[in-house]
Coordinates of C-alpha atoms in Angstrom, one line a residue:
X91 CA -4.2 -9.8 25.2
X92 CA -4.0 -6.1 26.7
X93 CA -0.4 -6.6 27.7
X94 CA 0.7 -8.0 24.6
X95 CA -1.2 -5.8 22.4
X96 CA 1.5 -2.9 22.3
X97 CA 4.7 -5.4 21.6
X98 CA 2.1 -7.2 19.0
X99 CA 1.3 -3.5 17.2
X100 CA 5.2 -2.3 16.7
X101 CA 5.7 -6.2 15.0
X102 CA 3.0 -5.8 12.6
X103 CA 4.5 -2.0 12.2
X104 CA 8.1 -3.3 11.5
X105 CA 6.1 -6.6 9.2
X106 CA 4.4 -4.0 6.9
X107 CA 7.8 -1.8 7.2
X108 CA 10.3 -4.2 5.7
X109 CA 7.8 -5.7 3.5
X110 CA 7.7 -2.4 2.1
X111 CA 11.7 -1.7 2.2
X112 CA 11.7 -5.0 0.3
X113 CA 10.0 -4.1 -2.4
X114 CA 11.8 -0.9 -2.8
X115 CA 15.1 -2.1 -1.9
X116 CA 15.4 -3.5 -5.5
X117 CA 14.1 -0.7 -7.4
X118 CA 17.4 1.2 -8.1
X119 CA 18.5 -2.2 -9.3
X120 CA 16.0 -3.8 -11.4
X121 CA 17.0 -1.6 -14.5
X122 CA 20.9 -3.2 -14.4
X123 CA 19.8 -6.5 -13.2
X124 CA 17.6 -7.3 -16.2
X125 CA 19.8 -5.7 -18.9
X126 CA 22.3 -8.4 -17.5
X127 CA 19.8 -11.1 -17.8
X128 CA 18.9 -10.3 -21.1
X129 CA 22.0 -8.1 -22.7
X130 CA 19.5 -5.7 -23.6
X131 CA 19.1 -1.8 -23.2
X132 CA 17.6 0.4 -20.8
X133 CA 14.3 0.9 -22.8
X134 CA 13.7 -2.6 -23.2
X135 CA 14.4 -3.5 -19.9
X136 CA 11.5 -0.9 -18.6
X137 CA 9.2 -2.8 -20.6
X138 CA 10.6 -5.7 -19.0
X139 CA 10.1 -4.0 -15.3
X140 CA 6.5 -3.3 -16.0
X141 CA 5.3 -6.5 -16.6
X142 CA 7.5 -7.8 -13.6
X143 CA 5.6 -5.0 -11.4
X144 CA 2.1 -6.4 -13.7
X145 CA 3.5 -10.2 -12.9
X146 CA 3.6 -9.4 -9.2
X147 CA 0.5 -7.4 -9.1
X148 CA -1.6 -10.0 -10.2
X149 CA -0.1 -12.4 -7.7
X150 CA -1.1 -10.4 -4.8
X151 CA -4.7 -9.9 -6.4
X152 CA -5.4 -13.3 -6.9
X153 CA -3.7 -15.0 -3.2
X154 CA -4.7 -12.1 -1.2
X155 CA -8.7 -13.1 -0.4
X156 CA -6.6 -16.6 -0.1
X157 CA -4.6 -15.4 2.9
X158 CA -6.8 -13.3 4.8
X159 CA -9.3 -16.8 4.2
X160 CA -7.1 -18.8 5.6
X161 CA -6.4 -16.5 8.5
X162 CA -9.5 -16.2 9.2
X163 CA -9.8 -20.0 9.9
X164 CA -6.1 -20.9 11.0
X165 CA -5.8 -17.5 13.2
X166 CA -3.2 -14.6 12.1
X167 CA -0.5 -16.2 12.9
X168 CA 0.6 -19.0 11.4
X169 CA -0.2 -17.5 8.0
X170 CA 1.4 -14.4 9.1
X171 CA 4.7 -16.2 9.8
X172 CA 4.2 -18.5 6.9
X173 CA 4.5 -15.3 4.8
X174 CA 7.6 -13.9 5.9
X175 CA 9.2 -17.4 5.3
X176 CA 8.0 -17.2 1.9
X177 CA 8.7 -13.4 1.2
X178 CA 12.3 -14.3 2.8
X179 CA 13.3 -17.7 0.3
X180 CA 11.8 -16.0 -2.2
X181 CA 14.3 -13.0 -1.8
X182 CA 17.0 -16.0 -2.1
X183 CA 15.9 -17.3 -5.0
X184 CA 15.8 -14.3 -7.0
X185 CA 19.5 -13.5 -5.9
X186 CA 20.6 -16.3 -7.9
X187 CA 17.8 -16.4 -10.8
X188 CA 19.7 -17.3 -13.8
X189 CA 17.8 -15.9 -16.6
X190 CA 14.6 -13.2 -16.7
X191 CA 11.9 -16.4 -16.5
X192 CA 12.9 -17.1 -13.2
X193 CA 13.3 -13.5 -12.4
X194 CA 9.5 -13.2 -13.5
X195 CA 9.0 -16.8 -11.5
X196 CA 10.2 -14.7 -8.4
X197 CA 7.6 -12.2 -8.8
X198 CA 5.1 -14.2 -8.8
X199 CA 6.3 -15.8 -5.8
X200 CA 7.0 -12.1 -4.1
X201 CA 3.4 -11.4 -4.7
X202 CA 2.3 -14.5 -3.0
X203 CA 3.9 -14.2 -0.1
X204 CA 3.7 -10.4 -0.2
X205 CA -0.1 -10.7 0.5
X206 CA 0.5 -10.8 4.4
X207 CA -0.6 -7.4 4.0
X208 CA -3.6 -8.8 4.0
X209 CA -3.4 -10.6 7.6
X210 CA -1.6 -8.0 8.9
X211 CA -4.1 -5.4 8.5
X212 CA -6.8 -7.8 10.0
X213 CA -4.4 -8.5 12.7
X214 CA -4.7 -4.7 13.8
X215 CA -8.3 -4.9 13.2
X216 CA -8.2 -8.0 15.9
X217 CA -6.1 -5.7 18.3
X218 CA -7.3 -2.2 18.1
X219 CA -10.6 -1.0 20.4
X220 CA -12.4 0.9 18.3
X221 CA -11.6 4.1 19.8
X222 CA -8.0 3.2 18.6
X223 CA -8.7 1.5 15.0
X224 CA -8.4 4.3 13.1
X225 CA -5.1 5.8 14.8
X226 CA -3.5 2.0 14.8
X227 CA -4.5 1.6 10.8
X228 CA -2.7 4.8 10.6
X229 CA 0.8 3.1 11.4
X230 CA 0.2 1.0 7.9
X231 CA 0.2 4.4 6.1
X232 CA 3.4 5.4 8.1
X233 CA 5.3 2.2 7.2
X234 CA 4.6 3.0 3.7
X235 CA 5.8 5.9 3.6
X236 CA 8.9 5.6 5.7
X237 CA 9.6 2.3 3.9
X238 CA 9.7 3.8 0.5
X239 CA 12.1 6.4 1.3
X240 CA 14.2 3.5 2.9
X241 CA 14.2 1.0 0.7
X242 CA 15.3 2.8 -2.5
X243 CA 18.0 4.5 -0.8
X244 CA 19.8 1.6 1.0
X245 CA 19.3 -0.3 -2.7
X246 CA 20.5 2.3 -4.5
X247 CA 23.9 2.5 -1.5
X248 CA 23.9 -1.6 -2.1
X249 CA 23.8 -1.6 -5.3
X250 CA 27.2 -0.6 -5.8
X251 CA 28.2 -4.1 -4.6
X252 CA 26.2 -5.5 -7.3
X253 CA 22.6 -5.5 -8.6
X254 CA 21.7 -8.7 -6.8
X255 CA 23.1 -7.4 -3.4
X256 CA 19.8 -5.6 -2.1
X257 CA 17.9 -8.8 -3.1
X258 CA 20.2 -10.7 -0.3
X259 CA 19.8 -7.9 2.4
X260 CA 15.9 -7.9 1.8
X261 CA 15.8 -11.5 1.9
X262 CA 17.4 -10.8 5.3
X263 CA 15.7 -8.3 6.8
X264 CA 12.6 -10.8 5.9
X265 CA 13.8 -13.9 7.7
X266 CA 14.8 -12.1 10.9
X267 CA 11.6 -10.6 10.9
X268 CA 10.2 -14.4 10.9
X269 CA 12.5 -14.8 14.0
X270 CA 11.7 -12.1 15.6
X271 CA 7.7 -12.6 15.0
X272 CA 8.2 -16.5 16.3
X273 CA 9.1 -16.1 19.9
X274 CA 7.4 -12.7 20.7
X275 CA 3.8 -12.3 18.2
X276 CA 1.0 -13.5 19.7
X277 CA -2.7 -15.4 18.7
X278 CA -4.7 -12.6 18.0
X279 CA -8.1 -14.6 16.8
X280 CA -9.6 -16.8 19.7
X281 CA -11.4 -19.8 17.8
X282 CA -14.5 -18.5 18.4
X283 CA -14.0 -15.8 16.1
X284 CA -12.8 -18.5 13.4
X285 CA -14.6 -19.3 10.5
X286 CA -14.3 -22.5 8.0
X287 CA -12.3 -22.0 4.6
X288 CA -14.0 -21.9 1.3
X289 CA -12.7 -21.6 -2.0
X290 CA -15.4 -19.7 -3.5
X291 CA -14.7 -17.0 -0.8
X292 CA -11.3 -17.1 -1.7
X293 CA -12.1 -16.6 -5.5
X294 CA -10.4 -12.9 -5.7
X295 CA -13.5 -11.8 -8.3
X296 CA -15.9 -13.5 -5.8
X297 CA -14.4 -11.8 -2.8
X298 CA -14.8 -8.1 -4.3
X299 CA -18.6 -9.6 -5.2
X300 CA -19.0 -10.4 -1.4
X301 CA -18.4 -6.9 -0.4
X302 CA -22.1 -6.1 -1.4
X303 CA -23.3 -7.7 1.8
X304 CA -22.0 -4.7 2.9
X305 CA -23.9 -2.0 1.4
X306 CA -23.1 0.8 4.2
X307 CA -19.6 0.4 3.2
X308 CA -19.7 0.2 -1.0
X309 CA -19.2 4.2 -0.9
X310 CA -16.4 4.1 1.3
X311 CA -15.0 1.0 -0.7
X312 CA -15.1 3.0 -3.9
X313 CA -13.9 6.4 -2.4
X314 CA -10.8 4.1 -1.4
X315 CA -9.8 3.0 -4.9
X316 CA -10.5 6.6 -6.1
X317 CA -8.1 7.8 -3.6
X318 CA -5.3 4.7 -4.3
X319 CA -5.6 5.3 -8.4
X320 CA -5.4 9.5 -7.5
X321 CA -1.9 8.7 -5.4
X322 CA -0.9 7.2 -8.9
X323 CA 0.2 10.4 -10.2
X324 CA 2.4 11.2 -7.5
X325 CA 4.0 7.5 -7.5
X326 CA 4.2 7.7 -11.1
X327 CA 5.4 10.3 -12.5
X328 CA 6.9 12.5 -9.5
X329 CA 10.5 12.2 -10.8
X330 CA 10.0 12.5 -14.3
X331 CA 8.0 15.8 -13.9
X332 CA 10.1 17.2 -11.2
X333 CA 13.1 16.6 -13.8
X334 CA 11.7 17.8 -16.7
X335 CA 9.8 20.8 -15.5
X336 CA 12.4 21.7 -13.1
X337 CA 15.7 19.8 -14.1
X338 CA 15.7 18.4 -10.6
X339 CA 18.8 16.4 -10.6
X340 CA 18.7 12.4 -9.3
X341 CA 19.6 13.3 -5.8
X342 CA 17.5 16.2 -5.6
X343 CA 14.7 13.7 -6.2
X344 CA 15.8 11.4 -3.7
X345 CA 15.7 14.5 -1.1
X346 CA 12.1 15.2 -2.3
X347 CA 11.3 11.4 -1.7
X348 CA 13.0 11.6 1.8
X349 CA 10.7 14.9 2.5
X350 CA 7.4 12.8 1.2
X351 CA 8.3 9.7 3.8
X352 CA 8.8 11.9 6.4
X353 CA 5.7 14.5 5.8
X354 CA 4.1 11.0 5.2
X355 CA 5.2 9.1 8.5
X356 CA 4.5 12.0 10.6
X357 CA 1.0 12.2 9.5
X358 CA -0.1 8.7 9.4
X359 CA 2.2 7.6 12.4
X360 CA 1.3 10.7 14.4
X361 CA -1.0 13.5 13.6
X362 CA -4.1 11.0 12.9
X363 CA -4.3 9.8 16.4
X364 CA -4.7 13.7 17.4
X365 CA -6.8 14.5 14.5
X366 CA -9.1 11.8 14.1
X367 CA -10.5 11.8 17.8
X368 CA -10.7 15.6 17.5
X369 CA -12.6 16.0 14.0
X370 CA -14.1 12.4 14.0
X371 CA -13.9 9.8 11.4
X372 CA -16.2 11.1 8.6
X373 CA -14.9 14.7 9.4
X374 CA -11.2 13.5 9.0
X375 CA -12.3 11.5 5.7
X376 CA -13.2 14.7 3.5
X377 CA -10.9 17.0 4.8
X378 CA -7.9 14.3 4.3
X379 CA -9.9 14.1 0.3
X380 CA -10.1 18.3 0.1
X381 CA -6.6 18.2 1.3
X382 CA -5.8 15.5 -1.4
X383 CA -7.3 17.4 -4.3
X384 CA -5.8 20.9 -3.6
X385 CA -2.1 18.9 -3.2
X386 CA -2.5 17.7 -6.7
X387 CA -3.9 20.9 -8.0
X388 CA -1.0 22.7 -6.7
X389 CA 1.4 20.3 -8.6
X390 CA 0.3 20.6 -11.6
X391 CA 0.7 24.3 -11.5
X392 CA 3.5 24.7 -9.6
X393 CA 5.9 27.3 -11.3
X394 CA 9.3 26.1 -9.1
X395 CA 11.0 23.4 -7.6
X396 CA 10.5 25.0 -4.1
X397 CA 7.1 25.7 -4.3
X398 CA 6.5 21.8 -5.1
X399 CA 8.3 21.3 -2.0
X400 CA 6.0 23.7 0.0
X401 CA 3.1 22.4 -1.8
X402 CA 3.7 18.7 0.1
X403 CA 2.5 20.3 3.1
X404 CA -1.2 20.0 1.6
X405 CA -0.8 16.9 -0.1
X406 CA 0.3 15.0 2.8
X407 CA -2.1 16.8 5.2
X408 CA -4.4 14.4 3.3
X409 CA -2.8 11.3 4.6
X410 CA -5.6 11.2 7.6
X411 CA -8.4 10.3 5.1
X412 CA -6.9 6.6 4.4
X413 CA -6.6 5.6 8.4
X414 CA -10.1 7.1 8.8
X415 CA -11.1 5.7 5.7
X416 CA -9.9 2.0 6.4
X417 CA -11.0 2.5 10.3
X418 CA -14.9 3.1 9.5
X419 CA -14.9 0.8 6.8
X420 CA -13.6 -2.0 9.3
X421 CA -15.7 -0.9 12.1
X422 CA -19.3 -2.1 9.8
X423 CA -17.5 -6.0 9.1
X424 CA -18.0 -8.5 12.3
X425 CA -14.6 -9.4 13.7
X426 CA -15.2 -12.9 12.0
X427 CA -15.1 -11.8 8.3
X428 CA -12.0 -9.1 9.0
X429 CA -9.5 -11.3 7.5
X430 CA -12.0 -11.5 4.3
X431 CA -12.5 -8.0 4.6
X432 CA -8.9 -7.2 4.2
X433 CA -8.3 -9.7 1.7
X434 CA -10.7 -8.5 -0.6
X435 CA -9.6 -4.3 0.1
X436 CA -5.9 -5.8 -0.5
X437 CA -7.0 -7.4 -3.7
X438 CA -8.7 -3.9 -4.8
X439 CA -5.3 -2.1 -4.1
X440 CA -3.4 -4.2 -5.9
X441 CA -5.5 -3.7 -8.7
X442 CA -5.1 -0.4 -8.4
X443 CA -1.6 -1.0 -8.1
X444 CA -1.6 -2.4 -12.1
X445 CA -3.9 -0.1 -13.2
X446 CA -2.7 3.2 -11.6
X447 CA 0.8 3.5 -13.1
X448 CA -0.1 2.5 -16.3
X449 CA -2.9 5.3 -16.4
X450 CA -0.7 8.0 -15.1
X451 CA 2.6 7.1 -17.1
X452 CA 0.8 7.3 -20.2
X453 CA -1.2 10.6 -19.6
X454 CA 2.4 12.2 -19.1
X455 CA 3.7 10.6 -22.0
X456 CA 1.3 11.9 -24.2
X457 CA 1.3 15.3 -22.9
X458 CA 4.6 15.6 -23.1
X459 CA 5.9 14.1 -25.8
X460 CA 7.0 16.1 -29.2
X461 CA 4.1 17.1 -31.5
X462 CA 1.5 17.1 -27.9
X463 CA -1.3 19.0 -29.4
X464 CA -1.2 20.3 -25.5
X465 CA 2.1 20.3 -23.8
X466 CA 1.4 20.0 -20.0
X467 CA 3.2 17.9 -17.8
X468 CA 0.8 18.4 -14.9
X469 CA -1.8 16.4 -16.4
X470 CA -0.9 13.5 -14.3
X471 CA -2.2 15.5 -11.5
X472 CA -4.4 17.3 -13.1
X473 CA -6.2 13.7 -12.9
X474 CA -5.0 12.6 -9.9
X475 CA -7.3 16.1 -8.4
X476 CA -10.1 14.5 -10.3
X477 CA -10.0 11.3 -8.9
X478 CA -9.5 12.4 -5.0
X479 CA -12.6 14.8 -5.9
X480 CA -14.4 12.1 -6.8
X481 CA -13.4 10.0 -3.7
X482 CA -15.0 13.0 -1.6
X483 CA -18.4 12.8 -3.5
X484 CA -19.0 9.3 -2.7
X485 CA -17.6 9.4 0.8
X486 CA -20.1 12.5 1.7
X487 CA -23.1 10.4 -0.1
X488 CA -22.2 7.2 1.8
X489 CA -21.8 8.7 5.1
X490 CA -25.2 10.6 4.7
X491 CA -26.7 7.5 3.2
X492 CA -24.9 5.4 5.7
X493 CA -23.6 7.2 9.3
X494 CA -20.8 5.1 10.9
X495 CA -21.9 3.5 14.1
X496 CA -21.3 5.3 17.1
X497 CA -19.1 3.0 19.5
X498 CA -21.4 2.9 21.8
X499 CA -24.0 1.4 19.6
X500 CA -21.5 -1.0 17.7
X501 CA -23.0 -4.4 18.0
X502 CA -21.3 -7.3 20.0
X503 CA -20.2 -9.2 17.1
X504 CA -18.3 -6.4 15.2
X505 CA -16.6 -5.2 18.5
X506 CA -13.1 -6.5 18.6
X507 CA -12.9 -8.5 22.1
X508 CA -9.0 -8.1 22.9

């Protein structure tokens, strides 16, 4: 598997990659694409969007434990592929959805499929020594971020053709991926690392549950979701504050986006495999968190547009915590419940994923809207500090409660064997 294992790592980079341009390929379009469904306005339809983003949300919640359980008895790869087929009709299908149910029906479908997540992060788990977990689980983050610069800006150049014209292109992009992935992605569980399937492991609920045979890594778990509700407010409510505090105009924001995916990609993709080995995991963990909460401080207070800019440098400093994170968290599961692992952390992020935007949206909303008893956009962040502060606290207890294993001393069954 040595040979194979770089070719194997940039597919499950470019997987993660266009399953993320996918998603953001149709933002610029949603807004026009429902008001022609419906014939309504702008504000309805952003009602409508939410609970298209809820719809899909809960989708991924509820299949992900199912996907990494099934890769954890059928092996990565078929349900890997399986996905992308999926992700790729599913694509097709909205293209041609000929009223808002089956737009909502496509969702639902997206969020399915878009679980692979799940079995892609346990592929890298299968693959990575762990001397290189942490620094291969950084290449998630950097898809993420480079995908979400990506996506909205070829929808938004798309678009112009029509607002169900990025829906075909992602649909694309997915189905040569599937290609691509069937003649060169290799088996990355041998079958005696499988495990039989069982529903009540797949039970989303019941998989978060399971984590507490874990108890070394229930800290680290919760310092996670802390840290994925925290980015929230950046997610959330970056354009509207940059806009209203600053009167950023709509391709100024897109610059500032561009600057985040790069800062972002560079970080995850580059500076963790320095940084990590050099500080160490649970070093790396709370100064990515400091670096976090003094990012989101400085937003809130920033006084000008160009100062936000300079204050990214912080904020995205922080982007080591989640590979280091996600690495020692890994590193405690045997290789035979990874896939269950992932599922369940996916599940948690998705969750996040519902629960975060709402939050954030409607903090700035309230501090900003007329007759605020406080007027202070920043609040957003103001939170999001509070949250990533948080996320240090329990990552310092647990790690003092709970000290990773050294590699040395990592025991035979959670050592990854390819």
């Amino acid at each position: 598997m040595s040979d194979k294992r770089s070719p194997a790592l940039g597919f499950i980079f470019i997987t993660i990659l266009i399953d993320v341009i996918g998603l953001g390929i149709i933002i610029p379009v949603v807004p026009k694409l429902i008001e022609q469904l419906t014939g309504e306005g702008l504000s309805r339809a952003a009602i409508y969007s939410g609970w298209l983003t809820f719809a899909y949300a809960s989708a991924q919640f509820c299949f992900a434990p199912v996907m990494g359980g099934l890769s954890d008895k059928l092996g990565r790869r078929p349900v890997l592929l399986t996905s992308l087929l999926g992700l790729g009709l599913d694509y097709v299908f909205v293209s041609f959805a000929p009223t808002l149910a089956w737009l909502f029906v496509g969702r639902v479908i997206a969020g399915m499929a878009g679980a692979s997540f799940t079995t892609a992060t346990a592929y890298i788990a299968d693959i990575s020594t762990p001397e290189k977990r942490a620094q291969n689980f950084g290449l998630v983050g950097a898809a993420f971020g480079i995908g979400f610069v990506l996506g909205p800006w070829l929808g938004g150049q798309l678009g112009v053709f029509g607002a169900r014209v990025p829906f075909m292109a992602a649909a694309a992009l997915s189905l040569c991926n599937l290609l691509y992935g069937y003649f060169v992605l290799p088996e990355s569980l041998t079958p005696d690392k499988r495990r039989p399937f069982e529903w009540r492991r797949a039970n989303p609920v019941a998989s978060l549950l399971r984590l507490g045979k874990y108890p070394t890594i229930l800290g680290l778990v919760a310092a996670l979701v802390l840290l994925y509700l925290a980015g929230s407010a950046t997610q959330s409510v970056w354009t509207f504050y940059t806009m209203l505090k600053f009167s950023w105009t709509e391709k100024m924001v897109g610059n500032s986006l561009a600057v985040i995916g790069l800062f972002t990609g560079l970080v995850q993709g580059g500076l963790v495999r320095v940084a990590i080995p050099k500080l160490g995991a649970a070093r790396a963990i709370v100064v990515g968190l400091l670096c976090y909460t003094v990012g989101f401080v400085l937003f809130a207070f920033a006084p000008n547009g160009w100062l936000m800019l300079a204050f990214l440098a912080p904020y995205c400093l922080g982007g080591i915590s989640g590979p280091a994170l996600q690495s020692t968290i890994s590193g405690q599961v045997p290789a035979t419940e990874q896939g269950e692992l992932q599922g369940a952390l996916t599940s948690l992020i998705s969750v996040t994923g519902v629960v975060g935007p709402l939050m954030m949206s409607y903090l700035f909303g309230e501090f900003t809207r007329k007759g605020a008893p406080v007027y202070f956009p920043g609040a957003p962040f103001i939170l999001g500090a509070v949250l990533a502060l948080g996320s240090v606290v329990l990552a310092v207890y647990s790690l003092r409660k709970h000290p990773p294993v050294a590699t040395s001393a990592v025991p035979a069954e959670a050592v990854p064997t390819h």
